[in-house]
Amino acid sequence: MDPMWLGAENLVELFERPQMVRQLFKEADAVSLMITDPFGRRIIELLEAYLDAVGLGFQGLGFLFVGLENLDLLEVDLLRIGLDVRDWLDPEKPLSSRRVALLIADFKERPETRIGAKSFGIFPADKATIVAAEAIAAHVSDESYRHRFLKSPDELADEMAKIQEAKDKRAVIAKQQVSEIVSVPAGENSFVAASEKSQAALSALLASQGE
């Protein structure tokens, strides 16, 4: 039987609870296996034999774990090639675990896929785009420079958050300057105080951008 008959929540524990493999045999065979090895001393051998028989092996099972841990990414990658992840999660549907494992192995080598991009630690991009981004980076004098195509979604989100924070600080400074011009009484001392306050806020903003 396909390993998905265990259910997704149990399949991810198959390495830790290898005795569950007995549930993937027909009832008569499961009874024979229990009689042959009642204490489960050869359960790992049985698991290995089963995984080989269904065309997975331990490596293929590992790919299935990757898919289950990144189910949202896998769903998008499968949809792009016309497959529905529900046809795998439901063992009565036609998509076998063997085929899914082969696809995940392929996705991991393709940075344009969601699973592949996560494996490479970048935002999804095809190999031609990556080569172009690396070529651009090679002509930038700053050794720490990395093209946005070579950055992960988390890194890009962090950068956007910092940009927004800088915008918010500029808006606060602008409001302070307008308020000071309108409300501060005329006089040299008042103007100097307001100017020093604005300069201090501007310096703090520039310092935060340099971090």
PDB file of C-alpha atoms in Angstrom:
ATOM      1  CA  MET A   1       0.000   0.000   0.000  1.00  0.00           C
ATOM      2  CA  ASP A   2       1.095   3.587  -0.607  1.00  0.00           C
ATOM      3  CA  PRO A   3       2.652   5.101   2.549  1.00  0.00           C
ATOM      4  CA  MET A   4       0.058   7.883   2.498  1.00  0.00           C
ATOM      5  CA  TRP A   5      -2.448   5.316   3.804  1.00  0.00           C
ATOM      6  CA  LEU A   6      -0.860   6.003   7.190  1.00  0.00           C
ATOM      7  CA  GLY A   7      -2.108   9.592   6.953  1.00  0.00           C
ATOM      8  CA  ALA A   8       0.126  12.654   6.641  1.00  0.00           C
ATOM      9  CA  GLU A   9       0.301  13.137  10.415  1.00  0.00           C
ATOM     10  CA  ASN A  10       1.572   9.573  10.928  1.00  0.00           C
ATOM     11  CA  LEU A  11       3.812   9.375   7.886  1.00  0.00           C
ATOM     12  CA  VAL A  12       6.148  12.052   9.250  1.00  0.00           C
ATOM     13  CA  GLU A  13       6.748   9.815  12.305  1.00  0.00           C
ATOM     14  CA  LEU A  14       7.623   6.685  10.330  1.00  0.00           C
ATOM     15  CA  PHE A  15      11.348   6.981  11.090  1.00  0.00           C
ATOM     16  CA  GLU A  16      10.641   7.311  14.813  1.00  0.00           C
ATOM     17  CA  ARG A  17       7.933   4.621  14.836  1.00  0.00           C
ATOM     18  CA  PRO A  18       9.036   2.171  12.117  1.00  0.00           C
ATOM     19  CA  GLN A  19       6.657  -0.485  13.459  1.00  0.00           C
ATOM     20  CA  MET A  20       3.844   1.438  11.718  1.00  0.00           C
ATOM     21  CA  VAL A  21       5.074  -0.039   8.441  1.00  0.00           C
ATOM     22  CA  ARG A  22       3.114  -3.186   9.317  1.00  0.00           C
ATOM     23  CA  GLN A  23      -0.076  -1.201   8.751  1.00  0.00           C
ATOM     24  CA  LEU A  24       0.853  -0.859   5.081  1.00  0.00           C
ATOM     25  CA  PHE A  25       0.541  -4.578   4.377  1.00  0.00           C
ATOM     26  CA  LYS A  26      -2.619  -6.527   3.739  1.00  0.00           C
ATOM     27  CA  GLU A  27      -4.093  -8.020   6.891  1.00  0.00           C
ATOM     28  CA  ALA A  28      -2.968 -11.596   6.207  1.00  0.00           C
ATOM     29  CA  ASP A  29       0.589 -10.456   5.427  1.00  0.00           C
ATOM     30  CA  ALA A  30       0.673  -8.226   8.501  1.00  0.00           C
ATOM     31  CA  VAL A  31      -0.264 -11.194  10.696  1.00  0.00           C
ATOM     32  CA  SER A  32       2.459 -13.332   9.095  1.00  0.00           C
ATOM     33  CA  LEU A  33       5.017 -10.595   9.697  1.00  0.00           C
ATOM     34  CA  MET A  34       3.983 -10.285  13.326  1.00  0.00           C
ATOM     35  CA  ILE A  35       4.349 -14.053  13.845  1.00  0.00           C
ATOM     36  CA  THR A  36       7.723 -14.119  12.088  1.00  0.00           C
ATOM     37  CA  ASP A  37       9.142 -11.195  14.076  1.00  0.00           C
ATOM     38  CA  PRO A  38       6.923 -10.723  17.173  1.00  0.00           C
ATOM     39  CA  PHE A  39       9.405  -8.492  19.028  1.00  0.00           C
ATOM     40  CA  GLY A  40      10.182  -6.264  16.046  1.00  0.00           C
ATOM     41  CA  ARG A  41      13.902  -6.995  16.072  1.00  0.00           C
ATOM     42  CA  ARG A  42      14.031  -6.795  12.256  1.00  0.00           C
ATOM     43  CA  ILE A  43      11.561  -3.958  11.852  1.00  0.00           C
ATOM     44  CA  ILE A  44      14.152  -1.644  10.234  1.00  0.00           C
ATOM     45  CA  GLU A  45      14.909  -4.332   7.654  1.00  0.00           C
ATOM     46  CA  LEU A  46      11.188  -4.641   6.996  1.00  0.00           C
ATOM     47  CA  LEU A  47      10.837  -0.871   6.582  1.00  0.00           C
ATOM     48  CA  GLU A  48      13.783  -0.783   4.179  1.00  0.00           C
ATOM     49  CA  ALA A  49      12.355  -3.685   2.144  1.00  0.00           C
ATOM     50  CA  TYR A  50       8.943  -2.000   2.016  1.00  0.00           C
ATOM     51  CA  LEU A  51      10.343   1.379   0.897  1.00  0.00           C
ATOM     52  CA  ASP A  52      12.384  -0.292  -1.830  1.00  0.00           C
ATOM     53  CA  ALA A  53       9.334  -2.265  -2.970  1.00  0.00           C
ATOM     54  CA  VAL A  54       7.231   0.894  -3.429  1.00  0.00           C
ATOM     55  CA  GLY A  55      10.056   2.662  -5.274  1.00  0.00           C
ATOM     56  CA  LEU A  56      10.983   5.142  -2.552  1.00  0.00           C
ATOM     57  CA  GLY A  57      13.905   3.974  -0.462  1.00  0.00           C
ATOM     58  CA  PHE A  58      14.921   5.970   2.589  1.00  0.00           C
ATOM     59  CA  GLN A  59      15.934   8.898   0.379  1.00  0.00           C
ATOM     60  CA  GLY A  60      12.510   9.039  -1.255  1.00  0.00           C
ATOM     61  CA  LEU A  61      10.847   8.970   2.151  1.00  0.00           C
ATOM     62  CA  GLY A  62      13.017  11.919   3.107  1.00  0.00           C
ATOM     63  CA  PHE A  63      11.727  13.845   0.078  1.00  0.00           C
ATOM     64  CA  LEU A  64       8.172  13.134   1.183  1.00  0.00           C
ATOM     65  CA  PHE A  65       8.991  14.614   4.585  1.00  0.00           C
ATOM     66  CA  VAL A  66      10.259  17.756   2.813  1.00  0.00           C
ATOM     67  CA  GLY A  67       6.953  17.966   0.971  1.00  0.00           C
ATOM     68  CA  LEU A  68       4.884  17.542   4.133  1.00  0.00           C
ATOM     69  CA  GLU A  69       6.933  20.159   5.984  1.00  0.00           C
ATOM     70  CA  ASN A  70       6.442  22.625   3.109  1.00  0.00           C
ATOM     71  CA  LEU A  71       2.961  21.660   1.980  1.00  0.00           C
ATOM     72  CA  ASP A  72       1.990  25.192   0.921  1.00  0.00           C
ATOM     73  CA  LEU A  73       5.078  25.464  -1.300  1.00  0.00           C
ATOM     74  CA  LEU A  74       4.573  21.985  -2.723  1.00  0.00           C
ATOM     75  CA  GLU A  75       0.962  22.796  -3.567  1.00  0.00           C
ATOM     76  CA  VAL A  76       2.040  25.774  -5.704  1.00  0.00           C
ATOM     77  CA  ASP A  77       4.782  23.795  -7.452  1.00  0.00           C
ATOM     78  CA  LEU A  78       2.386  20.943  -8.258  1.00  0.00           C
ATOM     79  CA  LEU A  79      -0.307  23.312  -9.511  1.00  0.00           C
ATOM     80  CA  ARG A  80       2.163  24.799 -11.994  1.00  0.00           C
ATOM     81  CA  ILE A  81       2.540  21.416 -13.647  1.00  0.00           C
ATOM     82  CA  GLY A  82      -1.168  20.641 -13.524  1.00  0.00           C
ATOM     83  CA  LEU A  83      -1.268  18.445 -10.409  1.00  0.00           C
ATOM     84  CA  ASP A  84      -3.299  18.812  -7.228  1.00  0.00           C
ATOM     85  CA  VAL A  85      -1.622  18.080  -3.891  1.00  0.00           C
ATOM     86  CA  ARG A  86      -4.952  16.677  -2.632  1.00  0.00           C
ATOM     87  CA  ASP A  87      -4.534  13.838  -5.127  1.00  0.00           C
ATOM     88  CA  TRP A  88      -1.525  12.760  -3.068  1.00  0.00           C
ATOM     89  CA  LEU A  89      -2.796  13.475   0.442  1.00  0.00           C
ATOM     90  CA  ASP A  90      -5.841  11.308  -0.238  1.00  0.00           C
ATOM     91  CA  PRO A  91      -4.466   7.774  -0.810  1.00  0.00           C
ATOM     92  CA  GLU A  92      -7.563   6.856  -2.814  1.00  0.00           C
ATOM     93  CA  LYS A  93      -6.624   9.485  -5.414  1.00  0.00           C
ATOM     94  CA  PRO A  94      -4.212   8.709  -8.305  1.00  0.00           C
ATOM     95  CA  LEU A  95      -1.049  10.637  -7.323  1.00  0.00           C
ATOM     96  CA  SER A  96       1.400   8.163  -5.770  1.00  0.00           C
ATOM     97  CA  SER A  97       4.019   8.947  -3.136  1.00  0.00           C
ATOM     98  CA  ARG A  98       6.699   7.596  -5.485  1.00  0.00           C
ATOM     99  CA  ARG A  99       5.823  10.179  -8.122  1.00  0.00           C
ATOM    100  CA  VAL A 100       5.631  12.989  -5.573  1.00  0.00           C
ATOM    101  CA  ALA A 101       9.050  12.040  -4.179  1.00  0.00           C
ATOM    102  CA  LEU A 102      10.550  12.153  -7.684  1.00  0.00           C
ATOM    103  CA  LEU A 103       8.990  15.552  -8.319  1.00  0.00           C
ATOM    104  CA  ILE A 104      10.242  16.976  -5.005  1.00  0.00           C
ATOM    105  CA  ALA A 105      13.748  15.701  -5.776  1.00  0.00           C
ATOM    106  CA  ASP A 106      13.532  17.582  -9.084  1.00  0.00           C
ATOM    107  CA  PHE A 107      12.026  20.718  -7.506  1.00  0.00           C
ATOM    108  CA  LYS A 108      14.894  20.932  -5.015  1.00  0.00           C
ATOM    109  CA  GLU A 109      17.331  21.289  -7.924  1.00  0.00           C
ATOM    110  CA  ARG A 110      15.278  24.017  -9.613  1.00  0.00           C
ATOM    111  CA  PRO A 111      15.536  27.455  -7.957  1.00  0.00           C
ATOM    112  CA  GLU A 112      12.543  28.702  -9.967  1.00  0.00           C
ATOM    113  CA  THR A 113      10.255  26.424  -7.914  1.00  0.00           C
ATOM    114  CA  ARG A 114       9.062  27.331  -4.432  1.00  0.00           C
ATOM    115  CA  ILE A 115      10.660  24.287  -2.806  1.00  0.00           C
ATOM    116  CA  GLY A 116      13.855  24.748  -4.819  1.00  0.00           C
ATOM    117  CA  ALA A 117      14.120  28.433  -3.912  1.00  0.00           C
ATOM    118  CA  LYS A 118      13.798  27.577  -0.226  1.00  0.00           C
ATOM    119  CA  SER A 119      16.468  24.919  -0.629  1.00  0.00           C
ATOM    120  CA  PHE A 120      18.784  27.473  -2.269  1.00  0.00           C
ATOM    121  CA  GLY A 121      17.854  30.103   0.317  1.00  0.00           C
ATOM    122  CA  ILE A 122      16.665  32.603  -2.314  1.00  0.00           C
ATOM    123  CA  PHE A 123      13.505  34.047  -3.799  1.00  0.00           C
ATOM    124  CA  PRO A 124      12.224  31.893  -6.710  1.00  0.00           C
ATOM    125  CA  ALA A 125      14.287  32.616  -9.844  1.00  0.00           C
ATOM    126  CA  ASP A 126      15.357  30.562 -12.852  1.00  0.00           C
ATOM    127  CA  LYS A 127      19.009  29.668 -13.385  1.00  0.00           C
ATOM    128  CA  ALA A 128      19.476  32.267 -16.131  1.00  0.00           C
ATOM    129  CA  THR A 129      18.311  34.964 -13.723  1.00  0.00           C
ATOM    130  CA  ILE A 130      20.708  33.726 -11.051  1.00  0.00           C
ATOM    131  CA  VAL A 131      23.629  33.770 -13.491  1.00  0.00           C
ATOM    132  CA  ALA A 132      22.710  37.337 -14.503  1.00  0.00           C
ATOM    133  CA  ALA A 133      22.455  38.421 -10.858  1.00  0.00           C
ATOM    134  CA  GLU A 134      25.867  36.897 -10.067  1.00  0.00           C
ATOM    135  CA  ALA A 135      27.370  38.647 -13.116  1.00  0.00           C
ATOM    136  CA  ILE A 136      26.017  41.989 -11.907  1.00  0.00           C
ATOM    137  CA  ALA A 137      27.362  41.358  -8.402  1.00  0.00           C
ATOM    138  CA  ALA A 138      30.812  40.605  -9.863  1.00  0.00           C
ATOM    139  CA  HIS A 139      31.012  44.178 -11.195  1.00  0.00           C
ATOM    140  CA  VAL A 140      30.008  45.848  -7.922  1.00  0.00           C
ATOM    141  CA  SER A 141      32.910  47.092  -5.814  1.00  0.00           C
ATOM    142  CA  ASP A 142      31.117  46.430  -2.508  1.00  0.00           C
ATOM    143  CA  GLU A 143      32.044  42.834  -1.597  1.00  0.00           C
ATOM    144  CA  SER A 144      28.996  42.523   0.683  1.00  0.00           C
ATOM    145  CA  TYR A 145      26.594  43.337  -2.169  1.00  0.00           C
ATOM    146  CA  ARG A 146      24.057  40.679  -3.089  1.00  0.00           C
ATOM    147  CA  HIS A 147      21.512  41.075  -5.853  1.00  0.00           C
ATOM    148  CA  ARG A 148      17.888  40.874  -4.666  1.00  0.00           C
ATOM    149  CA  PHE A 149      17.396  37.767  -6.833  1.00  0.00           C
ATOM    150  CA  LEU A 150      19.891  35.988  -4.584  1.00  0.00           C
ATOM    151  CA  LYS A 151      18.156  36.941  -1.359  1.00  0.00           C
ATOM    152  CA  SER A 152      15.579  34.920   0.537  1.00  0.00           C
ATOM    153  CA  PRO A 153      11.991  36.132   1.038  1.00  0.00           C
ATOM    154  CA  ASP A 154      12.800  36.721   4.731  1.00  0.00           C
ATOM    155  CA  GLU A 155      15.765  38.928   3.820  1.00  0.00           C
ATOM    156  CA  LEU A 156      13.677  40.915   1.343  1.00  0.00           C
ATOM    157  CA  ALA A 157      10.895  41.333   3.898  1.00  0.00           C
ATOM    158  CA  ASP A 158      13.419  42.577   6.473  1.00  0.00           C
ATOM    159  CA  GLU A 159      14.795  45.107   3.985  1.00  0.00           C
ATOM    160  CA  MET A 160      11.292  46.359   3.181  1.00  0.00           C
ATOM    161  CA  ALA A 161      10.582  46.749   6.898  1.00  0.00           C
ATOM    162  CA  LYS A 162      13.727  48.869   7.328  1.00  0.00           C
ATOM    163  CA  ILE A 163      12.802  51.012   4.311  1.00  0.00           C
ATOM    164  CA  GLN A 164       9.335  51.582   5.766  1.00  0.00           C
ATOM    165  CA  GLU A 165      10.839  52.443   9.155  1.00  0.00           C
ATOM    166  CA  ALA A 166      13.085  55.042   7.492  1.00  0.00           C
ATOM    167  CA  LYS A 167      10.077  56.528   5.668  1.00  0.00           C
ATOM    168  CA  ASP A 168       8.169  56.769   8.937  1.00  0.00           C
ATOM    169  CA  LYS A 169      11.096  58.567  10.581  1.00  0.00           C
ATOM    170  CA  ARG A 170      11.309  61.033   7.696  1.00  0.00           C
ATOM    171  CA  ALA A 171       7.594  61.728   8.040  1.00  0.00           C
ATOM    172  CA  VAL A 172       8.024  62.423  11.771  1.00  0.00           C
ATOM    173  CA  ILE A 173      10.944  64.785  11.079  1.00  0.00           C
ATOM    174  CA  ALA A 174       8.954  66.611   8.410  1.00  0.00           C
ATOM    175  CA  LYS A 175       6.038  67.115  10.804  1.00  0.00           C
ATOM    176  CA  GLN A 176       8.389  68.360  13.535  1.00  0.00           C
ATOM    177  CA  GLN A 177       9.983  70.896  11.191  1.00  0.00           C
ATOM    178  CA  VAL A 178       6.613  72.257  10.042  1.00  0.00           C
ATOM    179  CA  SER A 179       5.387  72.468  13.630  1.00  0.00           C
ATOM    180  CA  GLU A 180       8.544  74.239  14.790  1.00  0.00           C
ATOM    181  CA  ILE A 181       8.396  76.795  11.973  1.00  0.00           C
ATOM    182  CA  VAL A 182       4.776  77.628  12.805  1.00  0.00           C
ATOM    183  CA  SER A 183       4.765  77.519  16.591  1.00  0.00           C
ATOM    184  CA  VAL A 184       8.253  78.594  17.718  1.00  0.00           C
ATOM    185  CA  PRO A 185       8.352  82.332  18.574  1.00  0.00           C
ATOM    186  CA  ALA A 186      10.619  84.474  16.430  1.00  0.00           C
ATOM    187  CA  GLY A 187      14.074  84.925  17.806  1.00  0.00           C
ATOM    188  CA  GLU A 188      17.585  83.706  17.201  1.00  0.00           C
ATOM    189  CA  ASN A 189      17.703  81.386  20.224  1.00  0.00           C
ATOM    190  CA  SER A 190      14.392  79.712  19.375  1.00  0.00           C
ATOM    191  CA  PHE A 191      15.482  79.108  15.774  1.00  0.00           C
ATOM    192  CA  VAL A 192      18.793  77.588  16.872  1.00  0.00           C
ATOM    193  CA  ALA A 193      17.049  75.258  19.343  1.00  0.00           C
ATOM    194  CA  ALA A 194      14.580  74.079  16.703  1.00  0.00           C
ATOM    195  CA  SER A 195      17.365  73.569  14.187  1.00  0.00           C
ATOM    196  CA  GLU A 196      19.450  71.559  16.637  1.00  0.00           C
ATOM    197  CA  LYS A 197      16.455  69.321  17.414  1.00  0.00           C
ATOM    198  CA  SER A 198      15.844  68.626  13.734  1.00  0.00           C
ATOM    199  CA  GLN A 199      19.538  67.974  13.118  1.00  0.00           C
ATOM    200  CA  ALA A 200      19.609  65.471  15.993  1.00  0.00           C
ATOM    201  CA  ALA A 201      16.612  63.606  14.579  1.00  0.00           C
ATOM    202  CA  LEU A 202      18.195  63.566  11.105  1.00  0.00           C
ATOM    203  CA  SER A 203      21.472  62.236  12.529  1.00  0.00           C
ATOM    204  CA  ALA A 204      19.606  59.424  14.281  1.00  0.00           C
ATOM    205  CA  LEU A 205      17.903  58.488  11.012  1.00  0.00           C
ATOM    206  CA  LEU A 206      21.186  58.413   9.077  1.00  0.00           C
ATOM    207  CA  ALA A 207      22.807  56.349  11.822  1.00  0.00           C
ATOM    208  CA  SER A 208      20.001  53.787  11.714  1.00  0.00           C
ATOM    209  CA  GLN A 209      20.347  53.482   7.928  1.00  0.00           C
ATOM    210  CA  GLY A 210      24.042  52.800   8.249  1.00  0.00           C
ATOM    211  CA  GLU A 211      23.521  49.833  10.598  1.00  0.00           C
TER     212      GLU A 211
END
